[in-house]
JSON list of C-alpha atoms in Angstrom, two decimals:
[
{"chain": "A", "resi": 1, "resn": "GLN", "atom": "CA", "xyz": [18.90, 0.05, 8.22]},
{"chain": "A", "resi": 2, "resn": "VAL", "atom": "CA", "xyz": [15.70, -1.54, 6.91]},
{"chain": "A", "resi": 3, "resn": "GLN", "atom": "CA", "xyz": [12.34, -0.35, 7.41]},
{"chain": "A", "resi": 4, "resn": "LEU", "atom": "CA", "xyz": [8.78, -0.55, 6.23]},
{"chain": "A", "resi": 5, "resn": "GLU", "atom": "CA", "xyz": [6.31, 2.09, 5.45]},
{"chain": "A", "resi": 6, "resn": "GLU", "atom": "CA", "xyz": [2.86, 1.12, 4.91]},
{"chain": "A", "resi": 7, "resn": "SER", "atom": "CA", "xyz": [0.27, 3.43, 3.48]},
{"chain": "A", "resi": 8, "resn": "GLY", "atom": "CA", "xyz": [-3.21, 3.67, 1.90]},
{"chain": "A", "resi": 9, "resn": "GLY", "atom": "CA", "xyz": [-5.31, 3.37, 5.35]},
{"chain": "A", "resi": 10, "resn": "GLY", "atom": "CA", "xyz": [-8.25, 5.76, 6.19]},
{"chain": "A", "resi": 11, "resn": "LEU", "atom": "CA", "xyz": [-11.95, 6.29, 6.58]},
{"chain": "A", "resi": 12, "resn": "VAL", "atom": "CA", "xyz": [-14.00, 4.24, 4.46]},
{"chain": "A", "resi": 13, "resn": "GLN", "atom": "CA", "xyz": [-18.00, 3.34, 4.22]},
{"chain": "A", "resi": 14, "resn": "PRO", "atom": "CA", "xyz": [-19.22, -0.04, 4.40]},
{"chain": "A", "resi": 15, "resn": "GLY", "atom": "CA", "xyz": [-19.47, -1.62, 0.85]},
{"chain": "A", "resi": 16, "resn": "GLU", "atom": "CA", "xyz": [-15.97, 0.53, -0.30]},
{"chain": "A", "resi": 17, "resn": "SER", "atom": "CA", "xyz": [-12.77, -0.35, -1.46]},
{"chain": "A", "resi": 18, "resn": "LEU", "atom": "CA", "xyz": [-9.08, 0.06, -0.48]},
{"chain": "A", "resi": 19, "resn": "ARG", "atom": "CA", "xyz": [-6.26, -0.56, -1.21]},
{"chain": "A", "resi": 20, "resn": "LEU", "atom": "CA", "xyz": [-3.30, -0.65, 1.32]},
{"chain": "A", "resi": 21, "resn": "SER", "atom": "CA", "xyz": [0.53, -0.40, 0.32]},
{"chain": "A", "resi": 22, "resn": "CYS", "atom": "CA", "xyz": [3.87, -1.05, 2.35]},
{"chain": "A", "resi": 23, "resn": "ALA", "atom": "CA", "xyz": [7.32, -0.64, 0.95]},
{"chain": "A", "resi": 24, "resn": "ALA", "atom": "CA", "xyz": [10.80, -2.02, 2.10]},
{"chain": "A", "resi": 25, "resn": "SER", "atom": "CA", "xyz": [13.78, -0.19, 2.02]},
{"chain": "A", "resi": 26, "resn": "GLY", "atom": "CA", "xyz": [17.42, -0.37, 3.68]},
{"chain": "A", "resi": 27, "resn": "ASN", "atom": "CA", "xyz": [20.57, -3.14, 2.94]},
{"chain": "A", "resi": 28, "resn": "ILE", "atom": "CA", "xyz": [18.25, -5.71, 1.49]},
{"chain": "A", "resi": 29, "resn": "PHE", "atom": "CA", "xyz": [19.54, -9.03, -0.20]},
{"chain": "A", "resi": 30, "resn": "SER", "atom": "CA", "xyz": [16.00, -9.99, -0.51]},
{"chain": "A", "resi": 31, "resn": "ILE", "atom": "CA", "xyz": [12.58, -10.44, 0.91]},
{"chain": "A", "resi": 32, "resn": "ASN", "atom": "CA", "xyz": [11.00, -13.72, 1.24]},
{"chain": "A", "resi": 33, "resn": "THR", "atom": "CA", "xyz": [7.35, -14.17, 2.69]},
{"chain": "A", "resi": 34, "resn": "MET", "atom": "CA", "xyz": [5.64, -10.84, 3.01]},
{"chain": "A", "resi": 35, "resn": "GLY", "atom": "CA", "xyz": [2.15, -10.55, 4.52]},
{"chain": "A", "resi": 36, "resn": "TRP", "atom": "CA", "xyz": [-0.62, -8.09, 6.31]},
{"chain": "A", "resi": 37, "resn": "TYR", "atom": "CA", "xyz": [-1.89, -7.92, 9.96]},
{"chain": "A", "resi": 38, "resn": "ARG", "atom": "CA", "xyz": [-4.36, -6.16, 11.83]},
{"chain": "A", "resi": 39, "resn": "GLN", "atom": "CA", "xyz": [-5.38, -5.49, 15.36]},
{"chain": "A", "resi": 40, "resn": "ALA", "atom": "CA", "xyz": [-8.36, -4.01, 16.67]},
{"chain": "A", "resi": 41, "resn": "PRO", "atom": "CA", "xyz": [-8.58, -2.37, 20.20]},
{"chain": "A", "resi": 42, "resn": "GLY", "atom": "CA", "xyz": [-8.42, -5.08, 22.80]},
{"chain": "A", "resi": 43, "resn": "LYS", "atom": "CA", "xyz": [-7.57, -7.96, 20.50]},
{"chain": "A", "resi": 44, "resn": "GLN", "atom": "CA", "xyz": [-4.92, -9.81, 19.35]},
{"chain": "A", "resi": 45, "resn": "ARG", "atom": "CA", "xyz": [-3.09, -9.71, 16.52]},
{"chain": "A", "resi": 46, "resn": "GLU", "atom": "CA", "xyz": [-4.34, -11.90, 13.71]},
{"chain": "A", "resi": 47, "resn": "LEU", "atom": "CA", "xyz": [-3.21, -12.51, 10.08]},
{"chain": "A", "resi": 48, "resn": "VAL", "atom": "CA", "xyz": [-5.12, -11.17, 7.23]},
{"chain": "A", "resi": 49, "resn": "ALA", "atom": "CA", "xyz": [-3.20, -12.37, 4.28]},
{"chain": "A", "resi": 50, "resn": "THR", "atom": "CA", "xyz": [0.43, -13.59, 3.33]},
{"chain": "A", "resi": 51, "resn": "ILE", "atom": "CA", "xyz": [2.33, -13.84, -0.11]},
{"chain": "A", "resi": 52, "resn": "THR", "atom": "CA", "xyz": [5.80, -15.87, -0.92]},
{"chain": "A", "resi": 53, "resn": "THR", "atom": "CA", "xyz": [8.26, -14.96, -3.29]},
{"chain": "A", "resi": 54, "resn": "SER", "atom": "CA", "xyz": [6.97, -17.40, -5.96]},
{"chain": "A", "resi": 55, "resn": "GLY", "atom": "CA", "xyz": [3.15, -15.92, -5.54]},
{"chain": "A", "resi": 56, "resn": "ASN", "atom": "CA", "xyz": [1.65, -18.36, -3.16]},
{"chain": "A", "resi": 57, "resn": "THR", "atom": "CA", "xyz": [-1.03, -16.96, -1.10]},
{"chain": "A", "resi": 58, "resn": "ARG", "atom": "CA", "xyz": [-2.78, -17.48, 2.02]},
{"chain": "A", "resi": 59, "resn": "TYR", "atom": "CA", "xyz": [-5.76, -15.84, 3.60]},
{"chain": "A", "resi": 60, "resn": "ALA", "atom": "CA", "xyz": [-7.84, -15.38, 6.63]},
{"chain": "A", "resi": 61, "resn": "ASP", "atom": "CA", "xyz": [-11.48, -17.10, 6.40]},
{"chain": "A", "resi": 62, "resn": "SER", "atom": "CA", "xyz": [-13.04, -13.50, 7.48]},
{"chain": "A", "resi": 63, "resn": "VAL", "atom": "CA", "xyz": [-11.58, -12.05, 4.28]},
{"chain": "A", "resi": 64, "resn": "LYS", "atom": "CA", "xyz": [-11.41, -14.71, 1.82]},
{"chain": "A", "resi": 65, "resn": "GLY", "atom": "CA", "xyz": [-13.10, -13.85, -1.39]},
{"chain": "A", "resi": 66, "resn": "ARG", "atom": "CA", "xyz": [-13.06, -10.25, -0.86]},
{"chain": "A", "resi": 67, "resn": "SER", "atom": "CA", "xyz": [-9.36, -9.33, -0.52]},
{"chain": "A", "resi": 68, "resn": "THR", "atom": "CA", "xyz": [-6.24, -9.76, -2.90]},
{"chain": "A", "resi": 69, "resn": "ILE", "atom": "CA", "xyz": [-2.52, -9.32, -1.58]},
{"chain": "A", "resi": 70, "resn": "SER", "atom": "CA", "xyz": [0.00, -8.99, -4.51]},
{"chain": "A", "resi": 71, "resn": "ARG", "atom": "CA", "xyz": [3.81, -7.82, -4.41]},
{"chain": "A", "resi": 72, "resn": "ASP", "atom": "CA", "xyz": [6.23, -6.07, -6.67]},
{"chain": "A", "resi": 73, "resn": "ASN", "atom": "CA", "xyz": [9.71, -7.64, -6.16]},
{"chain": "A", "resi": 74, "resn": "ALA", "atom": "CA", "xyz": [11.14, -5.05, -7.97]},
{"chain": "A", "resi": 75, "resn": "LYS", "atom": "CA", "xyz": [9.96, -2.44, -6.01]},
{"chain": "A", "resi": 76, "resn": "ASN", "atom": "CA", "xyz": [10.23, -4.45, -2.63]},
{"chain": "A", "resi": 77, "resn": "THR", "atom": "CA", "xyz": [6.40, -3.59, -2.30]},
{"chain": "A", "resi": 78, "resn": "VAL", "atom": "CA", "xyz": [3.46, -5.69, -0.68]},
{"chain": "A", "resi": 79, "resn": "TYR", "atom": "CA", "xyz": [-0.05, -4.57, -1.82]},
{"chain": "A", "resi": 80, "resn": "LEU", "atom": "CA", "xyz": [-3.68, -5.98, -0.09]},
{"chain": "A", "resi": 81, "resn": "ARG", "atom": "CA", "xyz": [-6.85, -4.85, -1.87]},
{"chain": "A", "resi": 82, "resn": "MET", "atom": "CA", "xyz": [-9.99, -5.16, 0.31]},
{"chain": "A", "resi": 83, "resn": "ASP", "atom": "CA", "xyz": [-13.31, -5.05, -1.32]},
{"chain": "A", "resi": 84, "resn": "SER", "atom": "CA", "xyz": [-16.92, -5.10, 0.02]},
{"chain": "A", "resi": 85, "resn": "LEU", "atom": "CA", "xyz": [-15.72, -3.66, 3.64]},
{"chain": "A", "resi": 86, "resn": "LYS", "atom": "CA", "xyz": [-17.08, -3.89, 6.76]},
{"chain": "A", "resi": 87, "resn": "PRO", "atom": "CA", "xyz": [-17.64, -2.36, 9.98]},
{"chain": "A", "resi": 88, "resn": "GLU", "atom": "CA", "xyz": [-15.50, -5.69, 11.55]},
{"chain": "A", "resi": 89, "resn": "ASP", "atom": "CA", "xyz": [-12.50, -4.98, 9.45]},
{"chain": "A", "resi": 90, "resn": "THR", "atom": "CA", "xyz": [-12.22, -1.71, 11.29]},
{"chain": "A", "resi": 91, "resn": "ALA", "atom": "CA", "xyz": [-8.39, -2.27, 12.86]},
{"chain": "A", "resi": 92, "resn": "VAL", "atom": "CA", "xyz": [-4.78, -1.27, 12.69]},
{"chain": "A", "resi": 93, "resn": "TYR", "atom": "CA", "xyz": [-2.90, -3.14, 9.82]},
{"chain": "A", "resi": 94, "resn": "TYR", "atom": "CA", "xyz": [0.27, -3.70, 10.32]},
{"chain": "A", "resi": 95, "resn": "CYS", "atom": "CA", "xyz": [2.84, -4.93, 7.19]},
{"chain": "A", "resi": 96, "resn": "ASN", "atom": "CA", "xyz": [5.44, -7.91, 8.47]},
{"chain": "A", "resi": 97, "resn": "ALA", "atom": "CA", "xyz": [8.25, -8.29, 5.81]},
{"chain": "A", "resi": 98, "resn": "ARG", "atom": "CA", "xyz": [11.20, -11.37, 6.43]},
{"chain": "A", "resi": 99, "resn": "ILE", "atom": "CA", "xyz": [14.23, -9.75, 4.72]},
{"chain": "A", "resi": 100, "resn": "ILE", "atom": "CA", "xyz": [17.82, -11.24, 4.09]},
{"chain": "A", "resi": 101, "resn": "ILE", "atom": "CA", "xyz": [19.97, -8.24, 4.99]},
{"chain": "A", "resi": 102, "resn": "ALA", "atom": "CA", "xyz": [23.04, -7.86, 2.34]},
{"chain": "A", "resi": 103, "resn": "THR", "atom": "CA", "xyz": [25.89, -8.68, 4.42]},
{"chain": "A", "resi": 104, "resn": "SER", "atom": "CA", "xyz": [28.75, -11.34, 4.14]},
{"chain": "A", "resi": 105, "resn": "THR", "atom": "CA", "xyz": [26.31, -13.94, 6.53]},
{"chain": "A", "resi": 106, "resn": "ARG", "atom": "CA", "xyz": [23.41, -12.87, 4.88]},
{"chain": "A", "resi": 107, "resn": "PRO", "atom": "CA", "xyz": [20.99, -12.96, 7.97]},
{"chain": "A", "resi": 108, "resn": "LEU", "atom": "CA", "xyz": [17.04, -13.50, 7.77]},
{"chain": "A", "resi": 109, "resn": "TYR", "atom": "CA", "xyz": [15.49, -10.89, 10.23]},
{"chain": "A", "resi": 110, "resn": "SER", "atom": "CA", "xyz": [11.47, -10.24, 10.51]},
{"chain": "A", "resi": 111, "resn": "TYR", "atom": "CA", "xyz": [10.32, -6.41, 10.30]},
{"chain": "A", "resi": 112, "resn": "TRP", "atom": "CA", "xyz": [7.16, -4.68, 10.96]},
{"chain": "A", "resi": 113, "resn": "GLY", "atom": "CA", "xyz": [5.69, -1.53, 9.91]},
{"chain": "A", "resi": 114, "resn": "GLN", "atom": "CA", "xyz": [4.44, 1.07, 12.36]},
{"chain": "A", "resi": 115, "resn": "GLY", "atom": "CA", "xyz": [0.93, 0.44, 11.05]},
{"chain": "A", "resi": 116, "resn": "THR", "atom": "CA", "xyz": [-1.97, 2.18, 9.34]},
{"chain": "A", "resi": 117, "resn": "GLN", "atom": "CA", "xyz": [-5.40, 2.63, 10.67]},
{"chain": "A", "resi": 118, "resn": "VAL", "atom": "CA", "xyz": [-8.23, 1.26, 8.77]},
{"chain": "A", "resi": 119, "resn": "THR", "atom": "CA", "xyz": [-11.84, 2.62, 10.05]},
{"chain": "A", "resi": 120, "resn": "VAL", "atom": "CA", "xyz": [-14.62, 1.17, 8.22]},
{"chain": "A", "resi": 121, "resn": "SER", "atom": "CA", "xyz": [-18.23, 3.45, 9.04]},
{"chain": "A", "resi": 122, "resn": "SER", "atom": "CA", "xyz": [-21.09, 5.09, 7.79]}
]
């Protein structure tokens, strides 16, 4: 009943900027921590950035200083803006969210989006 949908990926040149969006929908009571992860071919998935409900953020060293994660709780959406993009940023980017389901027991589950491709090349 809950799904995440990413958007905003594509082909960009080195030095340019990109903004990714991820919207959650379904039987949602509330959303806790949300984040972005990425995976390049032949490599393991790695954390890019996370943000809590109160706005506390954390970034990977490789993107710190040139990335900004934010969220709009009214829209159940998390964003990731990346500036000064490098070829090393090329990967499939996945959205993640810890969601409390709107049932009597209010269980907590971790959900993943299908991923969006980001390619940085000249």
